[in-house]
Backbone as numpy.savetxt, mean C-alpha at the origin, in Angstrom:
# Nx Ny Nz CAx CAy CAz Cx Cy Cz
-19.98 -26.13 -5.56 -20.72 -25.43 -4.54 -21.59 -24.38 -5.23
-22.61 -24.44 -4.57 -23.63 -23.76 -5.19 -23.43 -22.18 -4.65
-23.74 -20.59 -5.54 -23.25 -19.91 -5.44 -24.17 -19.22 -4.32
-25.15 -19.30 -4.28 -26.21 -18.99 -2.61 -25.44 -19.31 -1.82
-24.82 -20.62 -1.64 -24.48 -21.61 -0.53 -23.15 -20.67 -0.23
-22.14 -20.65 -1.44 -21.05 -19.60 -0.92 -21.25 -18.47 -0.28
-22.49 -17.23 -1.25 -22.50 -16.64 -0.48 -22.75 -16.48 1.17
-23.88 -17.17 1.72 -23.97 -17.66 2.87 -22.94 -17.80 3.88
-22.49 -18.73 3.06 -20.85 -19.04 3.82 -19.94 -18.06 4.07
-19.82 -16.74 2.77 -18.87 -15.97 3.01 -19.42 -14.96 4.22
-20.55 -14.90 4.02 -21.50 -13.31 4.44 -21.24 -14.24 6.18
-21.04 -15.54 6.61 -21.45 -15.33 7.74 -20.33 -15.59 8.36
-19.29 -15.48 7.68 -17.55 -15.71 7.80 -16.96 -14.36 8.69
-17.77 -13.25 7.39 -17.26 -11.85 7.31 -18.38 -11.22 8.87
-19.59 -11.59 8.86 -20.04 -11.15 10.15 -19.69 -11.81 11.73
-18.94 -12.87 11.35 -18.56 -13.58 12.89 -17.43 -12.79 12.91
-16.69 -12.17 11.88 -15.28 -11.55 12.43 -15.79 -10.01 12.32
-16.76 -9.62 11.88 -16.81 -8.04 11.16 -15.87 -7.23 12.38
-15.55 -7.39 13.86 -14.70 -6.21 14.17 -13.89 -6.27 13.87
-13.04 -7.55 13.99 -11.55 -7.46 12.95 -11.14 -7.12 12.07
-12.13 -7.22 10.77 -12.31 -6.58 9.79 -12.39 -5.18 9.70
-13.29 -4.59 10.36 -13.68 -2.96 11.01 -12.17 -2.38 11.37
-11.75 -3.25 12.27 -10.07 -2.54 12.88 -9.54 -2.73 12.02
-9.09 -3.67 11.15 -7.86 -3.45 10.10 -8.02 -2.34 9.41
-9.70 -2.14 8.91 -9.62 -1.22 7.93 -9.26 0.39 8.68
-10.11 0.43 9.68 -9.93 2.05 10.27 -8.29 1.80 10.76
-7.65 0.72 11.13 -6.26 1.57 11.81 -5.52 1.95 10.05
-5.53 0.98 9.10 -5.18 1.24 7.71 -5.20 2.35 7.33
-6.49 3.07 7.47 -6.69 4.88 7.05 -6.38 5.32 7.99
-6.54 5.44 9.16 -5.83 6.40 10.52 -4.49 6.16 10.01
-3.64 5.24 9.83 -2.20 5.46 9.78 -1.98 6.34 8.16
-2.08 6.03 7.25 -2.42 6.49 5.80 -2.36 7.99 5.91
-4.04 8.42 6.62 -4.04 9.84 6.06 -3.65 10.51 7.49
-3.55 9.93 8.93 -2.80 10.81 9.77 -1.35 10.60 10.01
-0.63 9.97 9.18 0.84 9.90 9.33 1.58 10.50 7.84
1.04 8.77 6.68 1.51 8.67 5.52 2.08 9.87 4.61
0.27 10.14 4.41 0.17 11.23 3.24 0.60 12.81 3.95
0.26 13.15 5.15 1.08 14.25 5.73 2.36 14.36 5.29
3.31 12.97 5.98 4.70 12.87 5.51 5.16 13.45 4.52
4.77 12.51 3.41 4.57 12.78 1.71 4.53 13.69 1.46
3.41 14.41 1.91 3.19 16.37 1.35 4.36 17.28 1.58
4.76 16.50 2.75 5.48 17.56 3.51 7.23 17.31 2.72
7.42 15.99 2.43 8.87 16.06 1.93 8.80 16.53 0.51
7.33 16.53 -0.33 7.10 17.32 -1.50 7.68 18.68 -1.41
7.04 19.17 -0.64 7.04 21.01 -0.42 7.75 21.19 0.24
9.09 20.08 0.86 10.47 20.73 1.20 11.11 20.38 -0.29
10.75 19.30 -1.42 11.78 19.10 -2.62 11.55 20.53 -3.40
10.44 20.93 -3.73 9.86 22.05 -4.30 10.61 23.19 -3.70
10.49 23.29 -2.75 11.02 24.54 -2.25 12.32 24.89 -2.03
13.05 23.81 -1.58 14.70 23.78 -1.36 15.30 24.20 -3.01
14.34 23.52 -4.13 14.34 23.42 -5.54 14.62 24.58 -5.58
13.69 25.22 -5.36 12.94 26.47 -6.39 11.56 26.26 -7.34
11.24 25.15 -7.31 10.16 24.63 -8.18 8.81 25.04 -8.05
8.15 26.26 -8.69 7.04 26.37 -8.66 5.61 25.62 -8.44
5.92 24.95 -9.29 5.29 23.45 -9.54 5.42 22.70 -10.31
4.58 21.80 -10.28 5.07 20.14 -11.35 3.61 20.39 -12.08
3.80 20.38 -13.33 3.16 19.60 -13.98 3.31 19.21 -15.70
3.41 18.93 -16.23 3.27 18.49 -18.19 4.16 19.39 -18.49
3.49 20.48 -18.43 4.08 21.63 -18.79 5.66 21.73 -18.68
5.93 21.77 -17.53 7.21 22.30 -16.99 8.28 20.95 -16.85
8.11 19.99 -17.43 8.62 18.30 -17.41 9.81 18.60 -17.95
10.12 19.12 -18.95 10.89 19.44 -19.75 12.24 20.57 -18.94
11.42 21.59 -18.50 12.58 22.21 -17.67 13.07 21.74 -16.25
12.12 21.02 -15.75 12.44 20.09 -14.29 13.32 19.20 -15.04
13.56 18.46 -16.00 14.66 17.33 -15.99 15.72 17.96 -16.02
16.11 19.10 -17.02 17.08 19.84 -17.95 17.66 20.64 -16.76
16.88 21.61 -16.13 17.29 22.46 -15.36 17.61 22.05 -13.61
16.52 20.97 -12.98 16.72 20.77 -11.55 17.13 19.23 -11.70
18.02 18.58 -12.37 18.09 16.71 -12.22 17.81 16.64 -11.06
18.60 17.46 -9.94 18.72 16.63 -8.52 17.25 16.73 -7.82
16.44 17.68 -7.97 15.15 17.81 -7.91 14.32 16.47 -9.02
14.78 16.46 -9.84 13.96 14.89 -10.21 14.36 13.69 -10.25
15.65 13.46 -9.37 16.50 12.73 -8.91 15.44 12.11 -7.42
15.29 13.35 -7.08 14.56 13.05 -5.52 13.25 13.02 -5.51
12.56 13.49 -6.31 10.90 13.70 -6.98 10.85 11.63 -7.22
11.85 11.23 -8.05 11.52 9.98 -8.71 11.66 8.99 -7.63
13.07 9.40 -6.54 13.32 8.27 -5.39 11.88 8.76 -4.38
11.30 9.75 -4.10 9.75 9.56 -3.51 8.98 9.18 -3.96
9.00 9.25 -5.76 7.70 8.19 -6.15 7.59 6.73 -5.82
9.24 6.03 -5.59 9.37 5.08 -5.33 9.16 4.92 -4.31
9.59 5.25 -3.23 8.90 5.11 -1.69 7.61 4.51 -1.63
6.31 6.04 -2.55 5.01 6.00 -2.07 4.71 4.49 -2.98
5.25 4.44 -4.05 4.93 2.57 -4.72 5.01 1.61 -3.92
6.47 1.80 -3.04 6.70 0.74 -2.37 5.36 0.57 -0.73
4.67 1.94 -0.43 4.03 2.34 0.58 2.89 1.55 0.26
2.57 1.79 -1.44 1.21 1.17 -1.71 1.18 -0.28 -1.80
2.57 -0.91 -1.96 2.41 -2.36 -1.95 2.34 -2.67 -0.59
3.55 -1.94 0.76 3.21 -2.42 1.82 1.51 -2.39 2.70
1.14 -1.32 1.83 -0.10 -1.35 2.22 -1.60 -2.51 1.77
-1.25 -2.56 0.64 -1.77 -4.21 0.35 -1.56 -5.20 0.62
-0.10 -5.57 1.22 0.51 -6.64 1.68 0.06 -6.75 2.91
-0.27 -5.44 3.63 -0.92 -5.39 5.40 -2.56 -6.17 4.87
-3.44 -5.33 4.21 -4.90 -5.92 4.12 -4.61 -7.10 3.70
-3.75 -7.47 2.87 -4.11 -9.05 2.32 -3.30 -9.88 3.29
-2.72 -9.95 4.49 -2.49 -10.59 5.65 -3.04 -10.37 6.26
-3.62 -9.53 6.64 -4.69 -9.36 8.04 -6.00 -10.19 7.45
-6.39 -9.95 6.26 -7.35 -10.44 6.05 -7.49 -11.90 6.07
-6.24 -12.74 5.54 -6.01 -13.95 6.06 -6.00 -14.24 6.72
-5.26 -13.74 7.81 -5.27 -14.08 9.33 -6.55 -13.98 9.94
-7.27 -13.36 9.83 -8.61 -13.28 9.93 -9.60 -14.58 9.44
-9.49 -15.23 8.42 -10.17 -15.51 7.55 -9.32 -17.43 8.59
-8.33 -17.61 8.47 -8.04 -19.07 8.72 -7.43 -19.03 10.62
-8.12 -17.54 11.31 -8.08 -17.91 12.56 -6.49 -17.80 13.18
-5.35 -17.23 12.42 -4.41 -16.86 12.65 -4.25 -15.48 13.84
-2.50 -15.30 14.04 -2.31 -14.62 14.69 -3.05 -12.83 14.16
-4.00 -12.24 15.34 -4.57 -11.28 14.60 -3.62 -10.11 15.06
-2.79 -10.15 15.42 -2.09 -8.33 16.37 -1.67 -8.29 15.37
-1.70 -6.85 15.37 -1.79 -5.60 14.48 -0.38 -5.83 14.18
0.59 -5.57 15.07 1.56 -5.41 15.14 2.44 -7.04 14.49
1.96 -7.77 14.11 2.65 -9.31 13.70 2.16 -8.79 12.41
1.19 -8.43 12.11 0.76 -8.18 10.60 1.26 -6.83 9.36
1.83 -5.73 10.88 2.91 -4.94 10.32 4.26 -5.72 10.03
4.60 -6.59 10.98 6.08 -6.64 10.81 6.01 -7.78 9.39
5.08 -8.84 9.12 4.65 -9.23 8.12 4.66 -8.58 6.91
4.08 -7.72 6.88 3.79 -7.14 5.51 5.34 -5.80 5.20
6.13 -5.53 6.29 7.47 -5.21 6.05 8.01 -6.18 5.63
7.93 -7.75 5.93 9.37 -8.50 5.82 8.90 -8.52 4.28
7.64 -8.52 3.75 7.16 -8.93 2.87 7.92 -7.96 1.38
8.14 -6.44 1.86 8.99 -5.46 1.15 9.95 -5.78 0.63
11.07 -7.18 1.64 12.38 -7.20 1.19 12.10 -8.00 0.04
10.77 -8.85 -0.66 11.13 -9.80 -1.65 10.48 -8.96 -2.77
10.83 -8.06 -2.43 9.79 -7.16 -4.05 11.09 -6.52 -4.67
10.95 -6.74 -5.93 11.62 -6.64 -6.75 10.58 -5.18 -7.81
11.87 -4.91 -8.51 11.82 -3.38 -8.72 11.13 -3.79 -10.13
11.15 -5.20 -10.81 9.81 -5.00 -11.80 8.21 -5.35 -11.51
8.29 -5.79 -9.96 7.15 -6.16 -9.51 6.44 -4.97 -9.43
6.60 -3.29 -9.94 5.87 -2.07 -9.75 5.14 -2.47 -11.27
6.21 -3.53 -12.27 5.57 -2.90 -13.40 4.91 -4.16 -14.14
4.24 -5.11 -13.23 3.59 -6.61 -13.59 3.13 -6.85 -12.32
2.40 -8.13 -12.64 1.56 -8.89 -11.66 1.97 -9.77 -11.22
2.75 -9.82 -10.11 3.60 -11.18 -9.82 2.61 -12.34 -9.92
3.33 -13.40 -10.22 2.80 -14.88 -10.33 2.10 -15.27 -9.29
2.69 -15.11 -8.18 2.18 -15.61 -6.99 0.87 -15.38 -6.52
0.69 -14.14 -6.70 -1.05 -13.22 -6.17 -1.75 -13.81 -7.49
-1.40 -14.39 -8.48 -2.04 -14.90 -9.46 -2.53 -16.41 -9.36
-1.46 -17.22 -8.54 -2.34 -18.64 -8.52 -2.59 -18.51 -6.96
-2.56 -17.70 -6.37 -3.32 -17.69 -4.72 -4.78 -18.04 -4.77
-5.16 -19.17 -4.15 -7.08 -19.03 -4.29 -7.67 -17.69 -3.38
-8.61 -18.30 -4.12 -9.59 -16.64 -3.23 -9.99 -17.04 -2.08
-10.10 -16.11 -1.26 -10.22 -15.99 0.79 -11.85 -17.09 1.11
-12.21 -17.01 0.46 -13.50 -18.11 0.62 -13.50 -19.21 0.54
């Protein structure tokens, strides 16, 4: 296939659906920065504070392990959370976008509970490689 011809094809794929597209993306950031990252801040600057912890950074790595474990006990189980937040959050666009793309079920809500069930098969080295699978997936076109 000639690469005009794809584009064509894709560009008029993406404009017969563009509101679907439009809604995934705005409810994606409405939930993100008016729920997510609030959350996040907020169980930060209760770990910090319940701590005693001035702040985090390079510097002070050394006395946060030594001096607060249980403070980087709980610092490390929220980094894991927000990892696991960022995969569920790719796992939402890259189902909606399918569903989109081959005419599937589009509610919001089938594509949340989707991209949760999708959490239970992630495995704790999948933060630190490229699973196989997203590797021989063809592309949405």
């Amino acid at each position: 296939m000639s690469t005009k011809r794809l584009l064509r094809q894709s560009f008029g794929s993406f404009f017969k659906n563009w509101g679907a597209y439009l809604t995934l993306i705005i409810v994606m950031n409405l939930v993100l920065n008016l729920a997510i990252v609030p959350l996040m801040r907020w169980i930060t600057k209760v770990i910090l504070l319940l701590n005693h912890i001035p702040y985090i950074s390079y510097t002070n790595v050394g006395w946060l392990v030594t001096q607060r474990p249980v403070a980087t006990l709980e610092l490390l189980v929220l980094a894991l959370v927000i990892l696991a937040l960022v995969f569920w959050q790719f796992s939402f666009m890259l189902l909606g976008i399918e569903g989109i793309c081959h005419n599937h079920d589009r509610r919001l809500t089938r594509v949340t509970l989707k991209a949760l069930k999708s959490l239970g098969h992630l495995r704790f080295s999948s933060f630190f490689a490229i699973h196989p699978i997203l590797c021989d997936r063809p592309a949405f076109f």
